[in-house]
Amino acid sequence: MAACALDAAPIERIGEVIALLIRNRPMGDPAVVHDTFVLERDYPVSPERVFAAFANPEAKRAWFAEGHNHDLERFEMDFQVGGVEISRYRVRPSGRFAGVVLSSDGTYLDIQPGRRIVIASILAMAGVRLSASLVTLSFAPTTEGTRLTCTHQGAFFENADGPERRKTGWRRLLHQLAEALDR
């Protein structure tokens, strides 16, 4: 059996090897996959409080950027129209892509306090762009609190995680938001 590049790589270089494999992987169908999904979630708190969980850098970092499967290396957020949100994560040794850096670079396109946030972003793994997204978050008052509507419009490139995994990720994030709002 032929040796794989991963077999000969020291553990501290696994991330570099995975990045090399991703970059040199056959492209297959170069078509971009477009997808839109909408998630709604109700929270028993005011729209202002839910909005603040997205607007406050410390609050958002805690529920959105921190995680069990990665180490957060960088999180910057300039919450204003034209401002940026930058995240850098390194997958932990127990993860599928141990040592690999994931990056998300976004720009806030529209902010209506207490009502709406629109952000465009690029997701990359090991320096390889995986997708471009436009996410619209709408906050509407209900009799019990707030209905958050998340509309995700994505273009998924070669080697991307795909629409279903992204939808699962956003469901997880909205659950983490619920936990943060309960504290």
mmCIF file of C-alpha atoms in Angstrom, residues 41-166:
data_model
loop_
_atom_site.group_PDB
_atom_site.id
_atom_site.type_symbol
_atom_site.label_atom_id
_atom_site.label_comp_id
_atom_site.label_asym_id
_atom_site.label_seq_id
_atom_site.Cartn_x
_atom_site.Cartn_y
_atom_site.Cartn_z
ATOM 1 C CA ARG A 41 -36.207 30.990 15.949
ATOM 2 C CA ASP A 42 -38.206 32.562 18.772
ATOM 3 C CA TYR A 43 -36.491 33.928 21.873
ATOM 4 C CA PRO A 44 -38.317 34.949 25.075
ATOM 5 C CA VAL A 45 -36.514 38.308 25.279
ATOM 6 C CA SER A 46 -36.915 41.689 23.567
ATOM 7 C CA PRO A 47 -35.672 42.348 20.017
ATOM 8 C CA GLU A 48 -33.223 44.876 21.470
ATOM 9 C CA ARG A 49 -31.644 42.188 23.639
ATOM 10 C CA VAL A 50 -31.339 39.694 20.779
ATOM 11 C CA PHE A 51 -29.951 42.422 18.508
ATOM 12 C CA ALA A 52 -27.409 43.372 21.210
ATOM 13 C CA ALA A 53 -26.088 39.783 21.220
ATOM 14 C CA PHE A 54 -25.032 40.392 17.592
ATOM 15 C CA ALA A 55 -23.962 44.033 18.026
ATOM 16 C CA ASN A 56 -21.764 43.748 21.134
ATOM 17 C CA PRO A 57 -18.334 42.290 20.246
ATOM 18 C CA GLU A 58 -17.768 40.601 23.625
ATOM 19 C CA ALA A 59 -21.246 39.079 23.663
ATOM 20 C CA LYS A 60 -21.021 37.846 20.070
ATOM 21 C CA ARG A 61 -17.555 36.411 20.572
ATOM 22 C CA ALA A 62 -18.807 34.318 23.507
ATOM 23 C CA TRP A 63 -21.701 32.581 21.732
ATOM 24 C CA PHE A 64 -20.721 32.887 18.050
ATOM 25 C CA ALA A 65 -16.931 32.573 17.820
ATOM 26 C CA GLU A 66 -15.800 30.519 20.812
ATOM 27 C CA GLY A 67 -16.181 26.758 20.415
ATOM 28 C CA HIS A 68 -15.298 23.275 21.617
ATOM 29 C CA ASN A 69 -13.825 22.058 18.308
ATOM 30 C CA HIS A 70 -11.466 24.948 17.623
ATOM 31 C CA ASP A 71 -9.227 27.527 19.223
ATOM 32 C CA LEU A 72 -10.146 31.104 18.432
ATOM 33 C CA GLU A 73 -6.990 32.886 17.305
ATOM 34 C CA ARG A 74 -8.549 36.183 16.270
ATOM 35 C CA PHE A 75 -11.910 37.901 16.518
ATOM 36 C CA GLU A 76 -12.376 41.508 15.462
ATOM 37 C CA MET A 77 -15.665 43.258 14.989
ATOM 38 C CA ASP A 78 -16.412 46.813 13.890
ATOM 39 C CA PHE A 79 -20.200 46.894 14.100
ATOM 40 C CA GLN A 80 -21.147 49.668 11.689
ATOM 41 C CA VAL A 81 -22.142 49.803 8.030
ATOM 42 C CA GLY A 82 -18.914 49.196 6.117
ATOM 43 C CA GLY A 83 -17.279 47.740 9.236
ATOM 44 C CA VAL A 84 -15.662 44.320 9.216
ATOM 45 C CA GLU A 85 -15.887 41.136 11.216
ATOM 46 C CA ILE A 86 -12.821 38.900 11.109
ATOM 47 C CA SER A 87 -12.519 35.465 12.697
ATOM 48 C CA ARG A 88 -9.610 33.009 12.633
ATOM 49 C CA TYR A 89 -9.984 29.532 14.099
ATOM 50 C CA ARG A 90 -7.545 26.634 14.378
ATOM 51 C CA VAL A 91 -9.134 23.192 14.456
ATOM 52 C CA ARG A 92 -8.187 21.301 17.614
ATOM 53 C CA PRO A 93 -6.243 18.007 17.424
ATOM 54 C CA SER A 94 -9.437 16.027 17.994
ATOM 55 C CA GLY A 95 -11.098 17.604 14.929
ATOM 56 C CA ARG A 96 -11.343 16.195 11.426
ATOM 57 C CA PHE A 97 -8.935 18.822 10.059
ATOM 58 C CA ALA A 98 -6.629 19.119 13.070
ATOM 59 C CA GLY A 99 -4.386 22.181 12.953
ATOM 60 C CA VAL A 100 -6.056 23.745 9.923
ATOM 61 C CA VAL A 101 -6.958 27.439 10.061
ATOM 62 C CA LEU A 102 -10.510 28.451 9.169
ATOM 63 C CA SER A 103 -11.130 32.095 8.403
ATOM 64 C CA SER A 104 -14.237 34.180 7.984
ATOM 65 C CA ASP A 105 -14.026 37.739 6.688
ATOM 66 C CA GLY A 106 -17.228 39.748 6.606
ATOM 67 C CA THR A 107 -18.427 43.267 5.894
ATOM 68 C CA TYR A 108 -21.571 44.790 7.390
ATOM 69 C CA LEU A 109 -23.731 46.070 4.542
ATOM 70 C CA ASP A 110 -26.815 47.246 6.447
ATOM 71 C CA ILE A 111 -27.678 47.781 10.096
ATOM 72 C CA GLN A 112 -31.077 48.933 11.331
ATOM 73 C CA PRO A 113 -30.854 48.918 15.170
ATOM 74 C CA GLY A 114 -33.215 46.404 16.719
ATOM 75 C CA ARG A 115 -34.568 45.398 13.288
ATOM 76 C CA ARG A 116 -31.995 44.122 10.789
ATOM 77 C CA ILE A 117 -28.359 43.211 10.143
ATOM 78 C CA VAL A 118 -26.964 42.297 6.709
ATOM 79 C CA ILE A 119 -23.417 40.934 6.401
ATOM 80 C CA ALA A 120 -21.506 39.561 3.401
ATOM 81 C CA SER A 121 -18.673 37.149 4.117
ATOM 82 C CA ILE A 122 -16.092 34.772 2.694
ATOM 83 C CA LEU A 123 -15.234 31.476 4.415
ATOM 84 C CA ALA A 124 -11.845 29.865 3.750
ATOM 85 C CA MET A 125 -10.017 26.804 5.022
ATOM 86 C CA ALA A 126 -6.227 26.709 4.921
ATOM 87 C CA GLY A 127 -6.292 29.760 2.655
ATOM 88 C CA VAL A 128 -8.651 28.149 0.127
ATOM 89 C CA ARG A 129 -11.941 30.017 -0.366
ATOM 90 C CA LEU A 130 -14.896 27.741 0.217
ATOM 91 C CA SER A 131 -17.892 30.031 -0.012
ATOM 92 C CA ALA A 132 -19.312 33.518 -0.183
ATOM 93 C CA SER A 133 -22.438 34.337 1.795
ATOM 94 C CA LEU A 134 -24.962 37.067 2.309
ATOM 95 C CA VAL A 135 -26.733 36.740 5.662
ATOM 96 C CA THR A 136 -29.737 38.848 6.619
ATOM 97 C CA LEU A 137 -30.856 38.770 10.246
ATOM 98 C CA SER A 138 -34.296 40.219 10.956
ATOM 99 C CA PHE A 139 -35.604 40.852 14.477
ATOM 100 C CA ALA A 140 -39.380 41.062 14.947
ATOM 101 C CA PRO A 141 -41.280 41.522 18.212
ATOM 102 C CA THR A 142 -43.720 38.786 19.225
ATOM 103 C CA THR A 143 -46.090 38.542 22.168
ATOM 104 C CA GLU A 144 -43.506 36.367 23.955
ATOM 105 C CA GLY A 145 -40.327 38.177 22.855
ATOM 106 C CA THR A 146 -38.545 38.066 19.499
ATOM 107 C CA ARG A 147 -38.672 36.105 16.269
ATOM 108 C CA LEU A 148 -35.253 36.045 14.640
ATOM 109 C CA THR A 149 -35.268 35.243 10.930
ATOM 110 C CA CYS A 150 -31.920 34.269 9.427
ATOM 111 C CA THR A 151 -31.801 34.254 5.624
ATOM 112 C CA HIS A 152 -28.568 32.748 4.283
ATOM 113 C CA GLN A 153 -27.755 33.110 0.588
ATOM 114 C CA GLY A 154 -24.616 31.239 -0.333
ATOM 115 C CA ALA A 155 -22.327 30.475 -3.240
ATOM 116 C CA PHE A 156 -20.411 27.290 -2.420
ATOM 117 C CA PHE A 157 -17.168 26.731 -4.332
ATOM 118 C CA GLU A 158 -15.142 23.565 -4.940
ATOM 119 C CA ASN A 159 -14.292 21.732 -1.701
ATOM 120 C CA ALA A 160 -16.972 23.673 0.219
ATOM 121 C CA ASP A 161 -18.889 22.309 3.178
ATOM 122 C CA GLY A 162 -22.119 22.674 1.209
ATOM 123 C CA PRO A 163 -25.562 24.039 1.983
ATOM 124 C CA GLU A 164 -26.708 21.317 4.393
ATOM 125 C CA ARG A 165 -23.656 21.563 6.637
ATOM 126 C CA ARG A 166 -23.943 25.357 6.629
#
